[in-house]
Coordinates of N, CA and C in Angstrom, one line a residue:
A21 N -5.4 -8.8 3.3 CA -4.4 -7.8 4.1 C -5.4 -6.7 3.7
C22 N -4.4 -5.6 4.7 CA -5.0 -4.4 4.2 C -3.7 -3.8 3.9
G23 N -4.3 -3.3 2.5 CA -3.7 -2.4 1.8 C -3.0 -1.3 2.1
T24 N -4.0 -0.3 2.8 CA -4.3 1.1 3.2 C -3.0 0.8 4.3
G25 N -3.3 -0.1 5.4 CA -2.2 0.3 6.3 C -0.5 -0.3 6.0
V26 N -0.5 -1.5 5.1 CA 0.7 -2.0 4.6 C 1.2 -0.7 3.8
T27 N 1.0 0.2 3.2 CA 1.2 0.9 2.5 C 1.5 2.5 3.7
A28 N 1.0 2.0 4.7 CA 1.1 3.5 5.5 C 2.8 3.2 6.5
V29 N 3.1 1.4 6.5 CA 4.0 1.0 7.7 C 4.8 1.3 6.5
A30 N 5.0 1.5 5.4 CA 6.3 1.3 4.6 C 6.5 2.9 4.2
L31 N 5.9 3.5 4.3 CA 6.1 5.1 4.5 C 7.0 5.9 5.5
A32 N 5.7 5.2 6.6 CA 6.4 5.5 8.2 C 7.8 4.8 8.0
N33 N 8.2 3.8 7.7 CA 9.7 3.1 7.8 C 11.0 3.9 6.9
A34 N 10.0 4.6 5.8 CA 10.7 5.5 5.1 C 11.3 6.5 5.7
I35 N 10.4 7.4 6.2 CA 10.2 8.2 7.2 C 11.4 8.2 8.6
A36 N 10.9 7.1 9.0 CA 12.0 6.8 10.5 C 13.5 6.6 10.5
K37 N 13.7 6.1 9.2 CA 14.7 5.7 9.0 C 15.8 6.3 7.9
N38 N 14.5 7.6 7.5 CA 15.1 8.5 6.5 C 16.1 7.5 5.3
I39 N 15.0 7.2 4.4 CA 15.4 6.6 3.1 C 14.8 7.3 2.0
K40 N 15.0 7.8 1.2 CA 14.9 8.7 0.3 C 15.1 8.1 -0.8
G41 N 15.3 8.4 -2.2 CA 14.6 8.0 -3.2 C 13.6 7.6 -3.7
K42 N 14.2 7.1 -4.6 CA 12.9 6.1 -5.5 C 12.6 4.9 -4.9
N43 N 11.8 3.9 -4.0 CA 11.9 2.8 -3.6 C 11.1 1.9 -3.6
E44 N 11.0 0.3 -3.1 CA 10.9 -0.6 -3.2 C 10.6 -1.3 -1.7
T45 N 9.7 -1.6 -1.3 CA 9.7 -2.6 0.4 C 8.5 -3.6 0.1
A46 N 9.3 -4.6 0.3 CA 8.6 -5.5 0.5 C 7.9 -6.2 1.7
I47 N 6.7 -6.4 1.8 CA 5.9 -6.4 3.1 C 4.8 -8.2 2.8
K48 N 5.4 -9.0 3.8 CA 4.8 -9.9 4.1 C 3.6 -10.1 4.7
V49 N 2.2 -10.1 4.0 CA 1.1 -10.6 4.8 C 0.1 -11.7 4.8
L50 N -0.6 -11.8 5.9 CA -1.2 -13.3 5.2 C -2.3 -13.6 4.3
G51 N -2.9 -12.4 3.6 CA -3.1 -12.3 1.9 C -2.1 -13.0 0.8
G52 N -1.1 -12.4 1.3 CA 0.1 -12.7 0.3 C 1.3 -11.7 0.2
N53 N 2.4 -11.4 -0.7 CA 3.3 -10.3 -0.7 C 3.0 -9.1 -1.1
L54 N 3.1 -8.0 -0.3 CA 2.5 -6.4 -1.6 C 4.1 -6.1 -1.2
N55 N 4.1 -5.2 -2.3 CA 5.4 -4.2 -2.5 C 4.3 -2.7 -2.8
I56 N 5.3 -2.0 -2.0 CA 5.1 -0.5 -2.2 C 6.4 0.0 -3.1
K57 N 6.1 0.9 -3.6 CA 6.5 1.7 -4.3 C 6.3 2.4 -4.4
Y58 N 7.4 3.5 -4.1 CA 7.4 4.9 -3.9 C 8.6 5.9 -4.1
N59 N 8.5 7.3 -4.0 CA 9.8 8.4 -3.9 C 9.3 9.0 -3.3
Y60 N 10.8 9.9 -2.1 CA 10.3 10.3 -1.1 C 11.5 11.1 -1.5
D61 N 11.3 12.8 -1.1 CA 12.5 13.2 -1.6 C 12.7 13.8 0.1
G62 N 12.6 13.4 1.1 CA 12.7 14.0 2.7 C 12.2 14.4 3.3
E63 N 11.0 15.4 1.9 CA 9.4 15.8 3.0 C 8.3 16.0 1.9
T64 N 8.5 14.5 1.4 CA 6.8 14.6 -0.8 C 7.5 13.2 -0.5
F65 N 5.7 12.5 -0.5 CA 6.1 11.4 -1.2 C 5.6 11.2 -2.3
T66 N 6.2 10.9 -3.6 CA 4.9 10.7 -4.6 C 5.1 9.7 -5.4
D67 N 4.8 9.0 -6.3 CA 4.3 8.0 -7.4 C 4.2 6.9 -6.4
I68 N 2.9 6.8 -5.8 CA 2.6 5.5 -4.3 C 2.2 4.8 -5.0
F69 N 3.2 3.2 -5.2 CA 1.7 2.2 -5.2 C 1.6 0.9 -4.9
L70 N 0.7 0.4 -4.9 CA 0.6 -0.8 -3.9 C 0.7 -1.9 -5.1
E71 N 1.3 -3.3 -4.9 CA 1.6 -4.4 -6.4 C 1.1 -5.3 -5.3
G72 N 0.2 -6.5 -5.8 CA 0.4 -8.3 -5.3 C -1.4 -8.3 -5.7
P73 N -1.2 -9.2 -4.7 CA -2.4 -10.4 -5.3 C -3.7 -9.5 -5.1
A74 N -4.9 -10.0 -5.9 CA -6.0 -9.6 -6.0 C -6.9 -10.5 -5.9
K75 N -7.9 -11.1 -4.5 CA -9.0 -12.1 -4.5 C -10.4 -11.4 -4.8
F76 N -11.6 -11.8 -5.5 CA -12.9 -11.8 -5.2 C -13.0 -12.0 -3.8
V77 N -13.9 -11.0 -3.6 CA -14.3 -11.5 -1.9 C -15.9 -11.5 -1.9
F78 N -16.4 -11.1 -2.7 CA -17.6 -10.7 -2.0 C -18.2 -10.1 -3.2
E79 N -19.6 -10.3 -3.7 CA -21.0 -10.0 -4.3 C -21.4 -9.4 -3.5
G80 N -22.3 -8.1 -4.0 CA -23.3 -7.6 -3.7 C -24.8 -6.8 -4.1
H81 N -25.5 -6.8 -3.9 CA -27.3 -5.9 -4.7 C -27.4 -5.5 -3.7
M82 N -27.9 -4.0 -4.1 CA -28.9 -3.6 -3.5 C -30.0 -2.4 -3.9
E83 N -31.1 -3.0 -3.9 CA -32.3 -1.8 -4.5 C -32.6 -0.8 -3.9
I84 N -32.4 0.4 -4.6 CA -32.8 1.9 -3.6 C -34.3 2.3 -4.1
N85 N -35.2 2.6 -3.4 CA -36.5 2.7 -4.3 C -36.3 4.9 -3.2
N86 N -37.1 5.1 -4.2 CA -36.6 6.7 -4.1 C -37.8 7.1 -3.6

């Protein structure tokens, strides 16, 4: 799941529906359920948090030569 996209959708929804105050939006995605918490005063978003499951999906190593 793309946390950035999910967060953008939740905030755009708040703007479109004029949802002000301290809020929490739940969005179901392929990777699980994500919760976006935020505060919106009608102009500015503050205290934006994305919560949900995290999974280790990749490990890599890179050698850098000068």
